[in-house]
PDB file of C-alpha atoms in Angstrom:
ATOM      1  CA  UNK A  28      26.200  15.999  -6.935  1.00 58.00           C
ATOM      2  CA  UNK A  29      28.308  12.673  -7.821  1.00 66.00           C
ATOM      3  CA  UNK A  30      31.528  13.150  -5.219  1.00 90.00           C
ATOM      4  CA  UNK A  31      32.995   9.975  -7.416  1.00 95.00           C
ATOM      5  CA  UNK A  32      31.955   9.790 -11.182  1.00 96.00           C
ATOM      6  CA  UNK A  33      33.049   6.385 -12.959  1.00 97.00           C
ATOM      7  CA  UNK A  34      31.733   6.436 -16.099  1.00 96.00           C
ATOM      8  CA  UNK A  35      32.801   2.865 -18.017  1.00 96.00           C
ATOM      9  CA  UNK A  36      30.208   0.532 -16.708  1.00 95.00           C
ATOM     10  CA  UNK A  37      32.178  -2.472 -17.953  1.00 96.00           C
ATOM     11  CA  UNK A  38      35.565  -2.432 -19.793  1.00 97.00           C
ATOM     12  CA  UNK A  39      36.877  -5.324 -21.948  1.00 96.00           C
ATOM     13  CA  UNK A  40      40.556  -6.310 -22.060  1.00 97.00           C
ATOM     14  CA  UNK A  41      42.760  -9.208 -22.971  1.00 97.00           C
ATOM     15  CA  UNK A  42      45.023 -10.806 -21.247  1.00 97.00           C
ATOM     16  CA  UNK A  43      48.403  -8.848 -21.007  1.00 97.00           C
ATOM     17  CA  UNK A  44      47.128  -5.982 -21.895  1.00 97.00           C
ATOM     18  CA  UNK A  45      47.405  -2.488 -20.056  1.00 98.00           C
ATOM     19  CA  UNK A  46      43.603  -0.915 -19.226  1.00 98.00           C
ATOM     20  CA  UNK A  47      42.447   2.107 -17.496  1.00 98.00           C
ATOM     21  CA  UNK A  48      39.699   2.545 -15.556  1.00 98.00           C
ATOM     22  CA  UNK A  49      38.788   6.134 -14.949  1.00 98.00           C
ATOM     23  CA  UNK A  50      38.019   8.084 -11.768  1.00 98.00           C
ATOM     24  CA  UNK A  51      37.037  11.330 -11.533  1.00 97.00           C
ATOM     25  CA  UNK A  52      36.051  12.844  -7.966  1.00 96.00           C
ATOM     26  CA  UNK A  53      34.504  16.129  -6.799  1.00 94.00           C
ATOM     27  CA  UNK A  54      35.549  17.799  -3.505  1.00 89.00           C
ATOM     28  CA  UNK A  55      36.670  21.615  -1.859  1.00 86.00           C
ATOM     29  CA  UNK A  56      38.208  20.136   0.628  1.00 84.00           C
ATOM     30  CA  UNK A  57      41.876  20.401   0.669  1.00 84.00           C
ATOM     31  CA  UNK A  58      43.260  17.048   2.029  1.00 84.00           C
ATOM     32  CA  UNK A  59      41.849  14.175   0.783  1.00 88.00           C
ATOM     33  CA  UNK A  60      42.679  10.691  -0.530  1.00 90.00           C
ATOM     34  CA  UNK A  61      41.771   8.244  -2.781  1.00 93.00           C
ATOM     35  CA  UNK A  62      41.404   4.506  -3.193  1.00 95.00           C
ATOM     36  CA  UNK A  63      40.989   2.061  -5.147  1.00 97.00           C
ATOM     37  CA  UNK A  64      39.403  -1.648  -4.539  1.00 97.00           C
ATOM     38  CA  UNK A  65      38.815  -4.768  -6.070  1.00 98.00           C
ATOM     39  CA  UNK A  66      35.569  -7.055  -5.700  1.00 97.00           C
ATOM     40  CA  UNK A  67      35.471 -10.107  -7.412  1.00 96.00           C
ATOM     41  CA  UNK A  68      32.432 -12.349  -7.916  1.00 94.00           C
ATOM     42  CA  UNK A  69      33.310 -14.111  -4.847  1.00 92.00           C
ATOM     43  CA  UNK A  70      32.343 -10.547  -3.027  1.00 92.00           C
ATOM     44  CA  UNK A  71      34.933  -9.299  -0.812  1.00 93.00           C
ATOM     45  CA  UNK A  72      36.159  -5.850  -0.872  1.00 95.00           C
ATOM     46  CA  UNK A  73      40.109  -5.420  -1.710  1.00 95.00           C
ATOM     47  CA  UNK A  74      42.100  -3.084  -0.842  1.00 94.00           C
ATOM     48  CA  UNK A  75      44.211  -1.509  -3.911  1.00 97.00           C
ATOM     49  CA  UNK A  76      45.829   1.492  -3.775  1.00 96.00           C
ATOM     50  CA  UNK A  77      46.083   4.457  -2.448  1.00 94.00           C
ATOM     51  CA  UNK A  78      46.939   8.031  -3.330  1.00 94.00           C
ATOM     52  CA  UNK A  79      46.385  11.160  -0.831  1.00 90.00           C
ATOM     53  CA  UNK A  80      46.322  14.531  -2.291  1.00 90.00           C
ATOM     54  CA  UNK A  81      49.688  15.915  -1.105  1.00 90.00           C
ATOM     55  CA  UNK A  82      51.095  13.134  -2.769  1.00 90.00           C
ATOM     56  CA  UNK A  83      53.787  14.846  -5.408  1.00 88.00           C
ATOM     57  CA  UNK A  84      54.059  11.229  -7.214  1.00 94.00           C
ATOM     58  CA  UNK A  85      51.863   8.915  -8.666  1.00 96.00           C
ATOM     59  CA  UNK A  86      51.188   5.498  -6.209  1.00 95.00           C
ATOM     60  CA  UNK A  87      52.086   2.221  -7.198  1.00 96.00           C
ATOM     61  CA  UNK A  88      51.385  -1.223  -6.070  1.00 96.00           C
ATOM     62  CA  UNK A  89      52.818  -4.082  -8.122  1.00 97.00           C
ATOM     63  CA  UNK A  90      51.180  -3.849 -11.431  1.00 97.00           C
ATOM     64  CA  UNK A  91      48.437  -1.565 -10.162  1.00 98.00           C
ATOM     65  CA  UNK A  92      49.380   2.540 -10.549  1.00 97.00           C
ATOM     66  CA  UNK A  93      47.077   5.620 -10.077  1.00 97.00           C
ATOM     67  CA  UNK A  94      47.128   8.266 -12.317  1.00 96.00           C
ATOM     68  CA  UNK A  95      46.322  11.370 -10.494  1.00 96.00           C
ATOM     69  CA  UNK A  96      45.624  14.512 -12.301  1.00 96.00           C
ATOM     70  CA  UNK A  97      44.590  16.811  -9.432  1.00 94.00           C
ATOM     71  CA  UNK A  98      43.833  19.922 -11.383  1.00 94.00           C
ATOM     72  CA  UNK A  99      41.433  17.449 -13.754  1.00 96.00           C
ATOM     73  CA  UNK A 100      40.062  15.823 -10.467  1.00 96.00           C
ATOM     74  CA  UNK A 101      40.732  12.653 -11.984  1.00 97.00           C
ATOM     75  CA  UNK A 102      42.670   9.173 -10.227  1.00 97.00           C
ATOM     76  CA  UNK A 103      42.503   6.727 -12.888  1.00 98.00           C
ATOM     77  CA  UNK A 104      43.737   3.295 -11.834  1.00 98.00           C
ATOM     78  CA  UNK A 105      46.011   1.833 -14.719  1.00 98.00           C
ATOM     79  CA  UNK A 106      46.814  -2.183 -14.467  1.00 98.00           C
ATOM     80  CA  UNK A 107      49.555  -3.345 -16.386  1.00 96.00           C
ATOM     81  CA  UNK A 108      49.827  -6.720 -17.839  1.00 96.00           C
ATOM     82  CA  UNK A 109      46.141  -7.754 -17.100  1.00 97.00           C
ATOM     83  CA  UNK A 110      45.480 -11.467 -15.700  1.00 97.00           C
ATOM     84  CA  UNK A 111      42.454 -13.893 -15.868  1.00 97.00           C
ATOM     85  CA  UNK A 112      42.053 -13.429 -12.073  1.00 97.00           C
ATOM     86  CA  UNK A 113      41.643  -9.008 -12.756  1.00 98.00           C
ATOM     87  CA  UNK A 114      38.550  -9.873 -13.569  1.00 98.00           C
ATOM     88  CA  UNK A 115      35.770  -8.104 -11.279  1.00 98.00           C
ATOM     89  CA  UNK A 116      34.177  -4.843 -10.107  1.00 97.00           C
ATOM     90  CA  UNK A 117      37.015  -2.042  -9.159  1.00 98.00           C
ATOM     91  CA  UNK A 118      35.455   1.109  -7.077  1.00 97.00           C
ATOM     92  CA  UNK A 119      37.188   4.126  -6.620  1.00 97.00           C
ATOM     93  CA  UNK A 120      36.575   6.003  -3.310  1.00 95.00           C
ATOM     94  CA  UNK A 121      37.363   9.455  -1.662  1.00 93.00           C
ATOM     95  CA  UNK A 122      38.328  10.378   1.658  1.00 89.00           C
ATOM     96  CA  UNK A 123      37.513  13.823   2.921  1.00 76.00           C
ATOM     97  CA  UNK A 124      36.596  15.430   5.938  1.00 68.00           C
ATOM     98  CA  UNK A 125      39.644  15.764   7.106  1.00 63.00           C
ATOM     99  CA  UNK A 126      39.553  19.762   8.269  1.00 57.00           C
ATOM    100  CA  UNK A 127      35.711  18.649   9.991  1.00 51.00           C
ATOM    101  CA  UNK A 128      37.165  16.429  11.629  1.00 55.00           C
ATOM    102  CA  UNK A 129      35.583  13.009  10.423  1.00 58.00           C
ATOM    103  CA  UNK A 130      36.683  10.589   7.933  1.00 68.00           C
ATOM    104  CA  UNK A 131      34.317   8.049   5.515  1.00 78.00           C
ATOM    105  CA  UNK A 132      34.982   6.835   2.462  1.00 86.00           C
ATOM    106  CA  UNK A 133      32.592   7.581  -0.765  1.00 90.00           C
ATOM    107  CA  UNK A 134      32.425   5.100  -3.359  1.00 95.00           C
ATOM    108  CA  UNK A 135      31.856   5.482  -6.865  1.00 96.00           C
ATOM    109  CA  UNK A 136      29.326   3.093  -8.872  1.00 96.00           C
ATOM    110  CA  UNK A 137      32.212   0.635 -10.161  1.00 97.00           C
ATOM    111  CA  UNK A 138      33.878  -0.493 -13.122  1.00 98.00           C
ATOM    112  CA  UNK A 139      32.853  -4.336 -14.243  1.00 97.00           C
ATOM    113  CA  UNK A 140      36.595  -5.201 -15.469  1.00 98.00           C
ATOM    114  CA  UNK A 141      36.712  -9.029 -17.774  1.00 98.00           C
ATOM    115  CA  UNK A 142      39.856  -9.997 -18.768  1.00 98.00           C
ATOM    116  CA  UNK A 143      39.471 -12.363 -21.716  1.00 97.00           C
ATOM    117  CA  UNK A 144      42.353 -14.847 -22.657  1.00 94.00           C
TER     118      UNK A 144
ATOM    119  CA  UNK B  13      44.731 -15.862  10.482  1.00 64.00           C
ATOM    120  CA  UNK B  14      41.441 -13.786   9.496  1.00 69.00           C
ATOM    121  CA  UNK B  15      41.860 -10.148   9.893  1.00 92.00           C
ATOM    122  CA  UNK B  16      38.071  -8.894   9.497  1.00 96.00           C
ATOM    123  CA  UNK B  17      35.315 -11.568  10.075  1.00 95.00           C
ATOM    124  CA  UNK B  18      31.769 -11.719   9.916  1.00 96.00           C
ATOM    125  CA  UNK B  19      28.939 -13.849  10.823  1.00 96.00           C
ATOM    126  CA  UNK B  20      26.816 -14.859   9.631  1.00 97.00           C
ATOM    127  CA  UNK B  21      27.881 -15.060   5.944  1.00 96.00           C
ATOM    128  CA  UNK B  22      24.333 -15.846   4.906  1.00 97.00           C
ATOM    129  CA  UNK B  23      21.585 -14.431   6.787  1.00 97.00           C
ATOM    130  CA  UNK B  24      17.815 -15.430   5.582  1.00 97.00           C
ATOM    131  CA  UNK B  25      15.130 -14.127   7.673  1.00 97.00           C
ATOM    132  CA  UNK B  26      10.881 -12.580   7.486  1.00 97.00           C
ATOM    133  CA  UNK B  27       9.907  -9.235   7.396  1.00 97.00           C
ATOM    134  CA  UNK B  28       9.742  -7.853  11.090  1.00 97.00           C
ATOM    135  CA  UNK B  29      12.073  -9.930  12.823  1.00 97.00           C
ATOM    136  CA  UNK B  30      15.217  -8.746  14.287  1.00 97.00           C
ATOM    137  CA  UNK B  31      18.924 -10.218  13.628  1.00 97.00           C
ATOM    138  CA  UNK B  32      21.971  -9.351  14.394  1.00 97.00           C
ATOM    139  CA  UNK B  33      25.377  -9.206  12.559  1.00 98.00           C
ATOM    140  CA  UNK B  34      28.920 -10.295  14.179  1.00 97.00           C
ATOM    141  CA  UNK B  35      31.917  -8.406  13.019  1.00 97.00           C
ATOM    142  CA  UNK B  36      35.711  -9.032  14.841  1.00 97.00           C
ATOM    143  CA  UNK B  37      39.015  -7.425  13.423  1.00 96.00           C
ATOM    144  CA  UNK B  38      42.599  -8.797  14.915  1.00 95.00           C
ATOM    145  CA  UNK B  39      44.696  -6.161  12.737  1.00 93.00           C
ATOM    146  CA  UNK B  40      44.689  -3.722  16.336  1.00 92.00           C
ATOM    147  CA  UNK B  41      42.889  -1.231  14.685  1.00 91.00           C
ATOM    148  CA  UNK B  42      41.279   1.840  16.592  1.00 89.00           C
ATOM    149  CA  UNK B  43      38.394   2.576  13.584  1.00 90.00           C
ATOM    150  CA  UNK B  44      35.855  -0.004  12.410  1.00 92.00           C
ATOM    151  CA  UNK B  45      32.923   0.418  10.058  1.00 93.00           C
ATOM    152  CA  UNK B  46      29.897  -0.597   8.418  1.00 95.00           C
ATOM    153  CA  UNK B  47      29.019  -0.326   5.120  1.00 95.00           C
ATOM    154  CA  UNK B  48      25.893  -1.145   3.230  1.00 96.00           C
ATOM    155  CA  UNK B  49      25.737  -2.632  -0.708  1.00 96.00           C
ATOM    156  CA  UNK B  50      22.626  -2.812  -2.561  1.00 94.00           C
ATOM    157  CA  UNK B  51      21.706  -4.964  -5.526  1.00 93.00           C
ATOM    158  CA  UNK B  52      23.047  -2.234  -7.941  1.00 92.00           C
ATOM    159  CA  UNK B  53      26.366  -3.131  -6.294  1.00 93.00           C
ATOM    160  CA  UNK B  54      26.340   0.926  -4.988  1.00 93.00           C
ATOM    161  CA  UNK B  55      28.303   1.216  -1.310  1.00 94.00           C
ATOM    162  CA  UNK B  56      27.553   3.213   1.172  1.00 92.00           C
ATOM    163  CA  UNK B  57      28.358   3.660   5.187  1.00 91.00           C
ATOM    164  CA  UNK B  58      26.419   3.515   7.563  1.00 93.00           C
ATOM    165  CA  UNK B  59      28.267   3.917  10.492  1.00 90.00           C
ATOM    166  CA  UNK B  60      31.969   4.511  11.863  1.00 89.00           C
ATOM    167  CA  UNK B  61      33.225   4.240  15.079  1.00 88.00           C
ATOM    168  CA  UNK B  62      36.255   4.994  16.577  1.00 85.00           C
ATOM    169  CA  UNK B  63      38.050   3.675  20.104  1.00 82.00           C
ATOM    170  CA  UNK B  64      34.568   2.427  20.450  1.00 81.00           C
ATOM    171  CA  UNK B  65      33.208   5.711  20.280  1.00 84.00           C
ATOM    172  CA  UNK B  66      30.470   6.210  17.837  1.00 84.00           C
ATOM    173  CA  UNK B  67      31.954   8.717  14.729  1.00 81.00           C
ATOM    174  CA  UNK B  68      29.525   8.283  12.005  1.00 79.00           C
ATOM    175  CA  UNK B  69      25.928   7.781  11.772  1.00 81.00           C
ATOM    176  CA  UNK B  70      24.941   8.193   7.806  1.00 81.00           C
ATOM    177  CA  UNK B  71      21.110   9.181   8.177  1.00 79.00           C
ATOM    178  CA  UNK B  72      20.511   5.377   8.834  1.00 88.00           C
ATOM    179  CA  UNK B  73      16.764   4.113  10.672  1.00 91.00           C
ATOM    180  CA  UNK B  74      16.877   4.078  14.130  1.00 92.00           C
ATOM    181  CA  UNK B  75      16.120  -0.049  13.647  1.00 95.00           C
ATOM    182  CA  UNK B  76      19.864  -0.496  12.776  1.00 95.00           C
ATOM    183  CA  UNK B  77      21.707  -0.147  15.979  1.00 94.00           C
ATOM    184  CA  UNK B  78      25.767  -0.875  16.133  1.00 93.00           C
ATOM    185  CA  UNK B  79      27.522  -1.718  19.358  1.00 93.00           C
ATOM    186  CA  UNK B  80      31.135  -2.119  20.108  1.00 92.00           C
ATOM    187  CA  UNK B  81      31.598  -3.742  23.328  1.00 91.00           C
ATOM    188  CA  UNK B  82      35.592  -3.136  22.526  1.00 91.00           C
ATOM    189  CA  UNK B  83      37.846  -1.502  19.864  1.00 90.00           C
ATOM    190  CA  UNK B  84      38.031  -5.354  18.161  1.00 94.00           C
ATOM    191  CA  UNK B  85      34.488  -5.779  17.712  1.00 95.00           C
ATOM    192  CA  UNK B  86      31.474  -3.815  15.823  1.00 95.00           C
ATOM    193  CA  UNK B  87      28.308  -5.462  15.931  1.00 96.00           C
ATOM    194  CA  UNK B  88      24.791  -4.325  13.910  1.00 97.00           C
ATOM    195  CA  UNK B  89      21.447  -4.966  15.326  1.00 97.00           C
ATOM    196  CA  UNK B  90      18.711  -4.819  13.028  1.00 97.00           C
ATOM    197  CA  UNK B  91      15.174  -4.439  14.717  1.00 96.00           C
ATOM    198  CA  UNK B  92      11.971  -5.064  12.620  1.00 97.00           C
ATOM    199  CA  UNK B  93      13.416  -5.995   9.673  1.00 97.00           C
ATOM    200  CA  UNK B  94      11.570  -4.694   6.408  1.00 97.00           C
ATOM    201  CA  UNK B  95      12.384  -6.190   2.807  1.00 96.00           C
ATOM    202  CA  UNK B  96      14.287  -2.763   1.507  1.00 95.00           C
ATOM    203  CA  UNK B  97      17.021  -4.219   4.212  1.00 96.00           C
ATOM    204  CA  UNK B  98      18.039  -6.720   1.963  1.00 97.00           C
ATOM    205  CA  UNK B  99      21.448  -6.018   0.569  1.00 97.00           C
ATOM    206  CA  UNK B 100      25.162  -7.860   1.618  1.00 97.00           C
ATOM    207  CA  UNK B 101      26.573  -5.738   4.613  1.00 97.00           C
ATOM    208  CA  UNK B 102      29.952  -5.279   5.103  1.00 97.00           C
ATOM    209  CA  UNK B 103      32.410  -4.282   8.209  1.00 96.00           C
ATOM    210  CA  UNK B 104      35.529  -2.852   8.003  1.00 95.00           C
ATOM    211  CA  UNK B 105      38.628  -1.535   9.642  1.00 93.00           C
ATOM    212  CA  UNK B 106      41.192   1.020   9.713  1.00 90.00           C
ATOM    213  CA  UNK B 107      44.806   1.800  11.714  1.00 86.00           C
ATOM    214  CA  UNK B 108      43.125   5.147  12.329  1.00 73.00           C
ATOM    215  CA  UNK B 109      40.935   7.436  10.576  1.00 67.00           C
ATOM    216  CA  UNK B 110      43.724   8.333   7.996  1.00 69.00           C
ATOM    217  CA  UNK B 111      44.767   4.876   6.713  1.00 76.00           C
ATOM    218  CA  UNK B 112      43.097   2.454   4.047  1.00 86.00           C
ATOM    219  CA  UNK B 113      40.246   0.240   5.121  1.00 90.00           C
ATOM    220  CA  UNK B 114      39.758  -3.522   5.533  1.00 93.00           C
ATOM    221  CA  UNK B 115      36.603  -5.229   4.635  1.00 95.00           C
ATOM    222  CA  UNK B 116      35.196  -8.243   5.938  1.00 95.00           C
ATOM    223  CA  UNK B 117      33.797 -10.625   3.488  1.00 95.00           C
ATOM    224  CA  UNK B 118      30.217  -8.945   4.049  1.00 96.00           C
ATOM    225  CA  UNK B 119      27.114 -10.861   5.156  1.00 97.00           C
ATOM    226  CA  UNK B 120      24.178 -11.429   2.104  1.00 97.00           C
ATOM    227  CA  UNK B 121      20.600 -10.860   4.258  1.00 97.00           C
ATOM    228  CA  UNK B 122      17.659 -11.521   2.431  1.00 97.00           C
ATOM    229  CA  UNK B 123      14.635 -10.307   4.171  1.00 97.00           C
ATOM    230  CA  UNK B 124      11.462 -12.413   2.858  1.00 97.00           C
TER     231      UNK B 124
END
């Protein structure tokens, strides 16, 4: 089974605009935590955001905030005010193993995001 | 003032040889990783190691071999290279298991 499910293949915005790009994860593990990151066509991996699942309040980071519905499983990263330069592929991630004493992250398949002016 | 490098950036090479990939982190971190990407962009690790101390090994061939002569570097040997290899590797690094990770700016092989 899919630990991280992201279902929008590609997602269209324009510039300004709030978007969502959904996350939904899959674990029985009680402690985990979730990320977000940021690849543009140049290819490096970027580091996001970050929510762990004792967290009582949603993370933010600049114009980047997670919405975390734990009973829904879900950790959907919102960006406010989109920009040209949003444009890429965002992966969410999970972190578990904590109780078996390991830690990797899983990555989901990515969201293509294009900002459009 | 590079935090995760890698080398090569571009790695072109035939079927059977072997290469090897550099990775060096200057954040002080105790974890460091490698993860692989294929061309459907999908992620996946291959191996973790902590305080040089291997963690992680993700059901990868025994031709892949990582070595960390200290807690800044993670290297990846790759012996007889075969053309499913080909995908853009990339190393990474974290405070400790718990915290966020840092990616190099992976290394594209193409094995020919």
């Amino acid at each position: 089974a899919q630990k991280i499910t992201q279902t929008q293949p590609g997602m269209f915005v324009q510039e300004k605009e709030a978007v969502t790009l959904d996350c939904t994860y899959d674990t029985s593990d009680p402690s985990y935590g979730l990320f977000w990151y940021k690849q543009p066509s140049s290819g490096e991996m970027i580091f996001l955001i970050y929510q762990g699942s004792y967290d009582q309040q949603n993370a933010t980071e600049g114009r980047y905030s997670l919405n975390f519905q734990k009973a829904r499983k879900s950790a959907n990263l919102v960006i406010s005010a989109s920009q040209l330069g949003d444009s890429a592929m965002y992966f969410c991630a999970m972190r578990e193993g904590v109780n078996t004493g390991f830690q990797k992250l899983v990555f989901g398949t990515g969201t293509r995001l294009l900002v459009s002016p | 003032d590079t935090a995760v490098s890698q080398t090569p950036k571009y790695l072109v090479t035939q079927m059977g040889n072997d290469k090897s990939i550099k990775c060096e982190q200057n954040l002080g971190h105790d974890t460091m990783y490698w993860y692989k990407q294929d061309s459907k962009k999908f992620l996946k690790i291959m191996f973790s190691y902590n305080n040089k101390e291997l963690i992680i090994n993700e059901t990868v061939p025994n031709r892949f071999s990582p070595k960390s002569p200290d807690k800044a570097h993670l290297n990846l040997h790759i012996n007889s290279l075969e053309l499913g290899d080909s995908a853009v590797y990339f190393c990474a690094s974290s405070q400790d298991r718990f915290y966020e990770q840092y990616f190099g700016p992976g290394t594209r092989l193409t094995v020919t």
